[in-house]
Amino acid sequence: MNKMLAIAVGKRILKVRKSKKLSQDRLAILAKIDRSYIGRIERGEVNITLEILYKLSETLGCDPKELLP
Amino acid sequence: MNKMLAIAVGKRILKVRKSKKLSQDRLAILAKIDRSYIGRIERGEVNITLEILYKLSETLGCDPKELLP
């Protein structure tokens, strides 16, 4: 797994989430993604798919490209 | 699976690949991705991961964001 990529993407997701004052629980519910998976994504522990990237960006109200390093 | 997303990404990968005059075989070898998987990606049949997106964009010499709709 490309650990650096996963960590960089995770950090951006966490940053945007916090800027929107959303908790991980709230993001998980809104994006219909498992709460623990959100945590693993933000810690850079998983190599997410484009579908997950788009679900998150749509929920966060940002361009998916903003979440890419 | 978000079929529209997969198809849109596949079309962009195919377009960039052709602009670089690379065959699917050549792209597969250079990106170290299975040749048949490249075909499935370009036909929009799979939901690729960010890691695969970055491998392809690096091999194609383009920004990964260029491959996103």
Short mmCIF file of C-alpha atoms in Angstrom, two decimals:
data_model
loop_
_atom_site.label_atom_id
_atom_site.label_comp_id
_atom_site.label_asym_id
_atom_site.label_seq_id
_atom_site.Cartn_x
_atom_site.Cartn_y
_atom_site.Cartn_z
CA MET A 1 0.00 0.00 0.00
CA ASN A 2 1.17 3.53 -0.78
CA LYS A 3 1.32 4.62 2.85
CA MET A 4 2.39 8.22 2.09
CA LEU A 5 -0.54 8.69 -0.28
CA ALA A 6 -3.01 7.26 2.25
CA ILE A 7 -1.67 9.47 5.04
CA ALA A 8 -1.74 12.60 2.85
CA VAL A 9 -5.33 11.96 1.75
CA GLY A 10 -6.37 11.14 5.34
CA LYS A 11 -4.95 14.40 6.63
CA ARG A 12 -6.84 16.39 3.99
CA ILE A 13 -10.13 14.64 4.76
CA LEU A 14 -9.65 15.29 8.48
CA LYS A 15 -8.82 18.96 7.82
CA VAL A 16 -11.89 19.55 5.64
CA ARG A 17 -14.12 17.62 8.08
CA LYS A 18 -12.95 19.80 10.98
CA SER A 19 -13.38 22.97 8.92
CA LYS A 20 -17.01 21.96 8.47
CA LYS A 21 -17.30 21.26 12.24
CA LEU A 22 -18.37 17.67 11.57
CA SER A 23 -17.53 14.81 13.93
CA GLN A 24 -16.34 11.48 12.49
CA ASP A 25 -19.68 10.01 13.64
CA ARG A 26 -21.65 12.70 11.80
CA LEU A 27 -19.55 12.32 8.62
CA ALA A 28 -19.99 8.55 8.78
CA ILE A 29 -23.78 8.82 9.04
CA LEU A 30 -24.08 11.45 6.31
CA ALA A 31 -21.72 9.67 3.90
CA LYS A 32 -23.17 6.23 4.76
CA ILE A 33 -19.67 4.95 5.55
CA ASP A 34 -18.79 2.86 8.59
CA ARG A 35 -17.61 5.07 11.44
CA SER A 36 -14.52 3.05 12.21
CA TYR A 37 -13.58 3.10 8.52
CA ILE A 38 -13.64 6.93 8.61
CA GLY A 39 -11.13 6.78 11.46
CA ARG A 40 -8.88 4.38 9.53
CA ILE A 41 -9.09 6.60 6.42
CA GLU A 42 -8.09 9.72 8.38
CA ARG A 43 -5.16 7.85 9.99
CA GLY A 44 -3.94 6.78 6.54
CA GLU A 45 -4.47 3.10 7.26
CA VAL A 46 -6.48 2.28 4.12
CA ASN A 47 -6.19 2.75 0.37
CA ILE A 48 -9.62 4.12 -0.45
CA THR A 49 -11.48 3.76 -3.74
CA LEU A 50 -12.58 6.66 -5.93
CA GLU A 51 -16.17 5.88 -4.96
CA ILE A 52 -15.38 6.46 -1.28
CA LEU A 53 -13.44 9.62 -2.22
CA TYR A 54 -16.46 10.98 -4.08
CA LYS A 55 -18.88 10.00 -1.28
CA LEU A 56 -16.72 11.87 1.22
CA SER A 57 -16.20 14.95 -0.95
CA GLU A 58 -19.92 15.13 -1.75
CA THR A 59 -20.76 14.94 1.97
CA LEU A 60 -18.05 17.44 2.88
CA GLY A 61 -19.23 19.75 0.11
CA CYS A 62 -15.83 20.01 -1.51
CA ASP A 63 -14.28 19.06 -4.85
CA PRO A 64 -12.85 15.52 -4.74
CA LYS A 65 -9.63 16.91 -6.22
CA GLU A 66 -9.22 19.01 -3.06
CA LEU A 67 -8.77 15.79 -1.11
CA LEU A 68 -5.87 14.64 -3.32
CA PRO A 69 -2.29 15.63 -2.45
CA MET B 1 -20.67 0.66 -7.60
CA ASN B 2 -20.85 4.22 -8.95
CA LYS B 3 -20.98 3.15 -12.59
CA MET B 4 -21.03 6.73 -13.99
CA LEU B 5 -17.90 7.62 -12.05
CA ALA B 6 -16.08 4.47 -13.18
CA ILE B 7 -17.02 5.05 -16.83
CA ALA B 8 -15.98 8.73 -16.70
CA VAL B 9 -12.61 7.89 -15.15
CA GLY B 10 -12.09 5.02 -17.60
CA LYS B 11 -12.72 7.29 -20.58
CA ARG B 12 -10.17 9.82 -19.31
CA ILE B 13 -7.52 7.16 -18.76
CA LEU B 14 -8.10 5.77 -22.26
CA LYS B 15 -7.91 9.28 -23.76
CA VAL B 16 -4.62 10.13 -22.02
CA ARG B 17 -3.17 6.71 -22.83
CA LYS B 18 -3.96 7.15 -26.53
CA SER B 19 -2.57 10.69 -26.51
CA LYS B 20 0.70 9.19 -25.29
CA LYS B 21 0.51 6.51 -28.05
CA LEU B 22 0.65 3.72 -25.45
CA SER B 23 -1.07 0.38 -25.92
CA GLN B 24 -2.95 -1.19 -23.00
CA ASP B 25 -0.22 -3.83 -22.89
CA ARG B 26 2.51 -1.20 -22.65
CA LEU B 27 0.66 0.78 -19.97
CA ALA B 28 0.09 -2.43 -18.01
CA ILE B 29 3.78 -3.34 -18.09
CA LEU B 30 4.97 0.17 -17.21
CA ALA B 31 2.42 0.67 -14.41
CA LYS B 32 2.86 -2.92 -13.14
CA ILE B 33 -0.89 -3.47 -13.39
CA ASP B 34 -2.53 -6.57 -14.85
CA ARG B 35 -3.32 -6.04 -18.54
CA SER B 36 -6.88 -7.28 -18.31
CA TYR B 37 -7.47 -4.98 -15.34
CA ILE B 38 -6.43 -2.00 -17.49
CA GLY B 39 -9.11 -3.02 -19.99
CA ARG B 40 -11.75 -3.31 -17.24
CA ILE B 41 -10.73 0.09 -15.86
CA GLU B 42 -11.04 1.78 -19.25
CA ARG B 43 -14.46 0.18 -19.82
CA GLY B 44 -15.66 1.52 -16.45
CA GLU B 45 -16.15 -1.95 -14.98
CA VAL B 46 -14.18 -1.42 -11.76
CA ASN B 47 -14.05 1.07 -8.91
CA ILE B 48 -10.31 1.73 -8.71
CA THR B 49 -8.38 2.75 -5.63
CA LEU B 50 -6.39 5.98 -5.28
CA GLU B 51 -3.22 3.89 -5.39
CA ILE B 52 -4.10 2.54 -8.84
CA LEU B 53 -5.09 6.10 -9.93
CA TYR B 54 -1.68 7.41 -8.88
CA LYS B 55 0.17 4.49 -10.48
CA LEU B 56 -1.62 5.17 -13.78
CA SER B 57 -1.16 8.94 -13.67
CA GLU B 58 2.52 8.56 -12.82
CA THR B 59 3.01 6.16 -15.75
CA LEU B 60 0.97 8.36 -18.09
CA GLY B 61 2.90 11.40 -16.93
CA CYS B 62 -0.17 13.40 -15.97
CA ASP B 63 -1.65 14.83 -12.80
CA PRO B 64 -3.94 12.32 -11.07
CA LYS B 65 -6.57 15.06 -10.86
CA GLU B 66 -6.67 15.13 -14.68
CA LEU B 67 -8.09 11.63 -14.57
CA LEU B 68 -10.99 12.64 -12.33
CA PRO B 69 -14.24 13.90 -13.88
#
